[in-house]
mmCIF file of C-alpha atoms in Angstrom:
data_model
loop_
_atom_site.group_PDB
_atom_site.id
_atom_site.type_symbol
_atom_site.label_atom_id
_atom_site.label_comp_id
_atom_site.label_asym_id
_atom_site.label_seq_id
_atom_site.Cartn_x
_atom_site.Cartn_y
_atom_site.Cartn_z
ATOM 1 C CA MET A 1 -17.536 -24.312 7.259
ATOM 2 C CA SER A 2 -20.447 -23.962 8.231
ATOM 3 C CA ASN A 3 -22.726 -22.112 5.919
ATOM 4 C CA LYS A 4 -22.135 -19.697 7.595
ATOM 5 C CA GLU A 5 -19.224 -18.746 7.368
ATOM 6 C CA LEU A 6 -19.430 -19.218 3.328
ATOM 7 C CA VAL A 7 -22.205 -16.899 2.388
ATOM 8 C CA THR A 8 -20.572 -14.129 5.324
ATOM 9 C CA SER A 9 -17.083 -14.511 3.709
ATOM 10 C CA GLN A 10 -19.249 -14.188 -0.088
ATOM 11 C CA ASP A 11 -20.896 -11.044 1.317
ATOM 12 C CA LEU A 12 -17.894 -9.645 2.409
ATOM 13 C CA ILE A 13 -16.227 -10.052 -0.996
ATOM 14 C CA SER A 14 -19.309 -8.752 -3.096
ATOM 15 C CA ILE A 15 -18.815 -6.025 -0.185
ATOM 16 C CA ILE A 16 -15.369 -4.892 -2.027
ATOM 17 C CA PHE A 17 -15.688 -5.982 -5.277
ATOM 18 C CA ASP A 18 -19.535 -3.523 -5.161
ATOM 19 C CA TYR A 19 -16.762 -1.328 -3.778
ATOM 20 C CA VAL A 20 -14.164 -1.657 -6.718
ATOM 21 C CA SER A 21 -16.305 -2.359 -9.352
ATOM 22 C CA LYS A 22 -16.844 1.986 -9.063
ATOM 23 C CA SER A 23 -14.598 3.308 -7.746
ATOM 24 C CA SER A 24 -12.590 5.089 -11.315
ATOM 25 C CA GLY A 25 -9.163 3.726 -10.319
ATOM 26 C CA LEU A 26 -9.390 0.111 -8.883
ATOM 27 C CA GLY A 27 -9.510 -2.896 -11.265
ATOM 28 C CA TRP A 28 -10.699 -7.073 -10.426
ATOM 29 C CA ALA A 29 -9.530 -9.737 -11.288
ATOM 30 C CA SER A 30 -11.018 -13.155 -9.324
ATOM 31 C CA LYS A 31 -8.598 -16.632 -9.693
ATOM 32 C CA GLY A 32 -11.666 -19.480 -9.129
ATOM 33 C CA ASP A 33 -14.553 -18.521 -6.569
ATOM 34 C CA LEU A 34 -11.648 -17.763 -3.426
ATOM 35 C CA ASP A 35 -8.782 -15.999 -4.410
ATOM 36 C CA TYR A 36 -9.685 -11.994 -6.132
ATOM 37 C CA THR A 37 -6.793 -9.535 -7.184
ATOM 38 C CA ILE A 38 -7.293 -6.224 -7.491
ATOM 39 C CA ILE A 39 -5.791 -3.682 -9.076
ATOM 40 C CA GLN A 40 -5.167 -0.400 -9.187
ATOM 41 C CA LYS A 41 -4.676 1.130 -12.344
ATOM 42 C CA SER A 42 -2.353 4.100 -11.223
ATOM 43 C CA ASP A 43 0.824 1.978 -11.107
ATOM 44 C CA SER A 44 -1.140 -1.628 -11.378
ATOM 45 C CA LYS A 45 0.290 -2.659 -8.507
ATOM 46 C CA SER A 46 -1.963 -5.933 -7.919
ATOM 47 C CA VAL A 47 -3.109 -6.928 -4.186
ATOM 48 C CA GLN A 48 -4.537 -10.800 -3.999
ATOM 49 C CA ILE A 49 -7.142 -11.065 -1.657
ATOM 50 C CA LYS A 50 -7.790 -14.950 -0.247
ATOM 51 C CA LYS A 51 -11.864 -15.193 1.045
ATOM 52 C CA SER A 52 -10.840 -17.552 3.552
ATOM 53 C CA GLU A 53 -8.786 -14.476 4.280
ATOM 54 C CA LEU A 54 -10.786 -12.202 5.014
ATOM 55 C CA SER A 55 -11.995 -11.257 8.652
ATOM 56 C CA ASP A 56 -14.615 -7.897 7.766
ATOM 57 C CA VAL A 57 -14.867 -5.721 5.388
ATOM 58 C CA LEU A 58 -16.172 -2.304 6.036
ATOM 59 C CA VAL A 59 -17.359 0.778 4.370
ATOM 60 C CA ARG A 60 -16.390 4.478 6.584
ATOM 61 C CA LYS A 61 -16.768 7.843 4.885
ATOM 62 C CA ASP A 62 -13.274 9.698 5.527
ATOM 63 C CA PRO A 63 -13.706 13.642 6.811
ATOM 64 C CA GLU A 64 -14.904 14.553 3.441
ATOM 65 C CA GLY A 65 -17.873 12.349 3.374
ATOM 66 C CA ARG A 66 -15.959 9.965 0.476
ATOM 67 C CA GLU A 67 -16.714 5.793 1.005
ATOM 68 C CA PHE A 68 -14.024 3.892 1.787
ATOM 69 C CA VAL A 69 -14.384 0.015 1.879
ATOM 70 C CA GLN A 70 -11.352 -1.357 5.246
ATOM 71 C CA ILE A 71 -10.940 -4.643 4.645
ATOM 72 C CA ASN A 72 -9.615 -6.658 7.657
ATOM 73 C CA PHE A 73 -7.316 -10.134 7.448
ATOM 74 C CA VAL A 74 -7.611 -13.199 9.956
ATOM 75 C CA THR A 75 -3.573 -11.980 10.030
ATOM 76 C CA GLY A 76 -4.307 -8.906 11.374
ATOM 77 C CA LYS A 77 -3.427 -7.106 8.523
ATOM 78 C CA LYS A 78 -5.558 -4.453 7.092
ATOM 79 C CA ILE A 79 -6.028 -2.424 3.878
ATOM 80 C CA LEU A 80 -7.740 0.643 2.581
ATOM 81 C CA LEU A 81 -9.437 0.718 -0.887
ATOM 82 C CA THR A 82 -10.595 4.550 -1.591
ATOM 83 C CA ASP A 83 -11.729 5.649 -5.293
ATOM 84 C CA GLN A 84 -7.992 5.663 -6.814
ATOM 85 C CA LEU A 85 -6.071 3.830 -4.619
ATOM 86 C CA ILE A 86 -5.147 0.676 -1.741
ATOM 87 C CA GLY A 87 -3.763 2.083 1.147
ATOM 88 C CA PHE A 88 -2.167 0.586 3.836
ATOM 89 C CA LYS A 89 0.406 0.884 6.927
ATOM 90 C CA PRO A 90 4.432 2.154 6.766
ATOM 91 C CA GLN A 91 6.207 -0.659 9.079
ATOM 92 C CA PRO A 92 8.816 0.324 11.530
ATOM 93 C CA PHE A 93 11.802 0.790 10.366
ATOM 94 C CA SER A 94 15.727 0.953 12.112
ATOM 95 C CA ASP A 95 15.086 3.490 14.444
ATOM 96 C CA LEU A 96 12.144 6.076 12.961
ATOM 97 C CA ASP A 97 9.649 7.352 14.266
ATOM 98 C CA VAL A 98 6.414 5.555 12.347
ATOM 99 C CA SER A 99 3.982 7.577 15.064
ATOM 100 C CA LYS A 100 4.925 10.750 12.834
ATOM 101 C CA LEU A 101 4.538 9.194 9.394
ATOM 102 C CA PRO A 102 0.676 8.968 8.190
ATOM 103 C CA ARG A 103 -1.165 6.492 9.820
ATOM 104 C CA VAL A 104 -1.955 5.408 5.931
ATOM 105 C CA VAL A 105 0.440 5.014 2.851
ATOM 106 C CA THR A 106 0.146 4.278 -0.754
ATOM 107 C CA THR A 107 2.204 3.064 -3.934
ATOM 108 C CA LEU A 108 2.768 7.139 -5.254
ATOM 109 C CA ASP A 109 4.003 7.967 -1.176
ATOM 110 C CA LEU A 110 7.317 5.974 -2.652
ATOM 111 C CA LEU A 111 7.299 7.802 -5.990
ATOM 112 C CA SER A 112 7.082 11.373 -3.456
ATOM 113 C CA VAL A 113 9.494 9.861 -0.821
ATOM 114 C CA PHE A 114 11.924 8.736 -3.546
ATOM 115 C CA GLU A 115 11.781 11.702 -5.692
ATOM 116 C CA ALA A 116 12.537 13.517 -2.074
ATOM 117 C CA ILE A 117 16.052 12.201 -2.056
ATOM 118 C CA GLU A 118 16.235 12.608 -5.275
ATOM 119 C CA GLU A 119 16.500 16.128 -4.199
ATOM 120 C CA SER A 120 17.708 15.626 -1.356
ATOM 121 C CA ALA A 121 20.955 14.447 -2.860
ATOM 122 C CA SER A 122 21.463 16.587 -5.472
ATOM 123 C CA THR A 123 21.705 19.804 -3.660
ATOM 124 C CA ALA A 124 24.714 20.394 -2.892
ATOM 125 C CA GLU A 125 23.660 21.698 1.221
ATOM 126 C CA GLU A 126 22.992 17.845 1.019
ATOM 127 C CA LYS A 127 22.656 17.069 5.417
ATOM 128 C CA ALA A 128 22.556 13.147 4.831
ATOM 129 C CA GLU A 129 21.034 13.002 8.271
ATOM 130 C CA ASP A 130 17.211 14.880 5.916
ATOM 131 C CA THR A 131 18.254 12.017 3.668
ATOM 132 C CA ASP A 132 19.206 8.811 5.430
ATOM 133 C CA MET A 133 15.344 9.918 7.328
ATOM 134 C CA LEU A 134 14.523 10.386 4.341
ATOM 135 C CA LYS A 135 15.668 6.590 3.489
ATOM 136 C CA LYS A 136 14.145 5.016 6.545
ATOM 137 C CA VAL A 137 10.589 6.242 5.448
ATOM 138 C CA PHE A 138 11.228 5.425 2.438
ATOM 139 C CA ASN A 139 11.831 1.740 3.708
ATOM 140 C CA SER A 140 8.913 2.031 5.758
ATOM 141 C CA ILE A 141 6.522 2.674 3.269
ATOM 142 C CA LEU A 142 8.143 -0.237 1.453
ATOM 143 C CA LEU A 143 7.777 -2.823 3.820
ATOM 144 C CA GLY A 144 4.018 -1.808 4.221
ATOM 145 C CA GLY A 145 3.315 -2.333 0.843
ATOM 146 C CA GLU A 146 4.963 -5.789 0.937
ATOM 147 C CA ASP A 147 3.650 -6.580 4.232
ATOM 148 C CA ILE A 148 0.370 -6.190 2.435
ATOM 149 C CA GLY A 149 1.004 -9.009 -0.528
ATOM 150 C CA LEU A 150 2.384 -5.728 -3.165
ATOM 151 C CA ASP A 151 4.927 -7.097 -5.470
ATOM 152 C CA LEU A 152 7.464 -4.112 -4.825
ATOM 153 C CA GLY A 153 10.417 -5.015 -6.697
ATOM 154 C CA VAL A 154 11.092 -2.173 -8.903
ATOM 155 C CA GLU A 155 10.817 0.198 -7.146
ATOM 156 C CA ARG A 156 12.968 -1.493 -3.653
ATOM 157 C CA THR A 157 16.279 -1.140 -7.036
ATOM 158 C CA TRP A 158 14.962 1.758 -6.914
ATOM 159 C CA LEU A 159 17.542 3.317 -3.913
ATOM 160 C CA LYS A 160 20.882 1.306 -5.025
ATOM 161 C CA ARG A 161 20.071 2.619 -8.799
ATOM 162 C CA LEU A 162 20.744 5.903 -7.194
ATOM 163 C CA ALA A 163 23.326 4.979 -5.012
ATOM 164 C CA ALA A 164 25.264 3.554 -8.249
ATOM 165 C CA VAL A 165 24.306 6.906 -9.871
ATOM 166 C CA LYS A 166 25.446 8.978 -7.054
ATOM 167 C CA ILE A 167 28.582 6.887 -7.496
ATOM 168 C CA LYS A 168 29.334 7.764 -11.270
ATOM 169 C CA THR A 169 28.853 11.158 -11.228
ATOM 170 C CA SER A 170 30.811 12.208 -8.819
ATOM 171 C CA ALA A 171 34.027 9.234 -9.366
#
């Protein structure tokens, strides 16, 4: 690596660190000079950032004028950092039309969709196709989060537990 590449990657890390330090919902941890962790305080989810995997870091503004940071990785993956959350793209799942989902989702969306699944599954006029569609949305968000390195093992079990509870209550 040339000195220019080292300076550039350090500058990118500095932009991320400055933003995270000013945010109210994100935290920061480092493992030496090359590996960093951004922690989402609302649910303690975290994503690893390796200095060598950074392609670009952009400070942008949303339509309301609030700053956010877009982190582009050499792999083509992207994450967004807002004041409170780590955002990512949902991933294709089954026959779900991902273009109908928001372009950026968060782990909090997993909870919202799961609650909608619970509600849909518990109503007397339950439509199986509605519940199935919500499950596809849930899995799309889950896969998107895992794709950027979030540990969503607990969330992955939610649907299995819901199915087990439904079987027990209908027996």
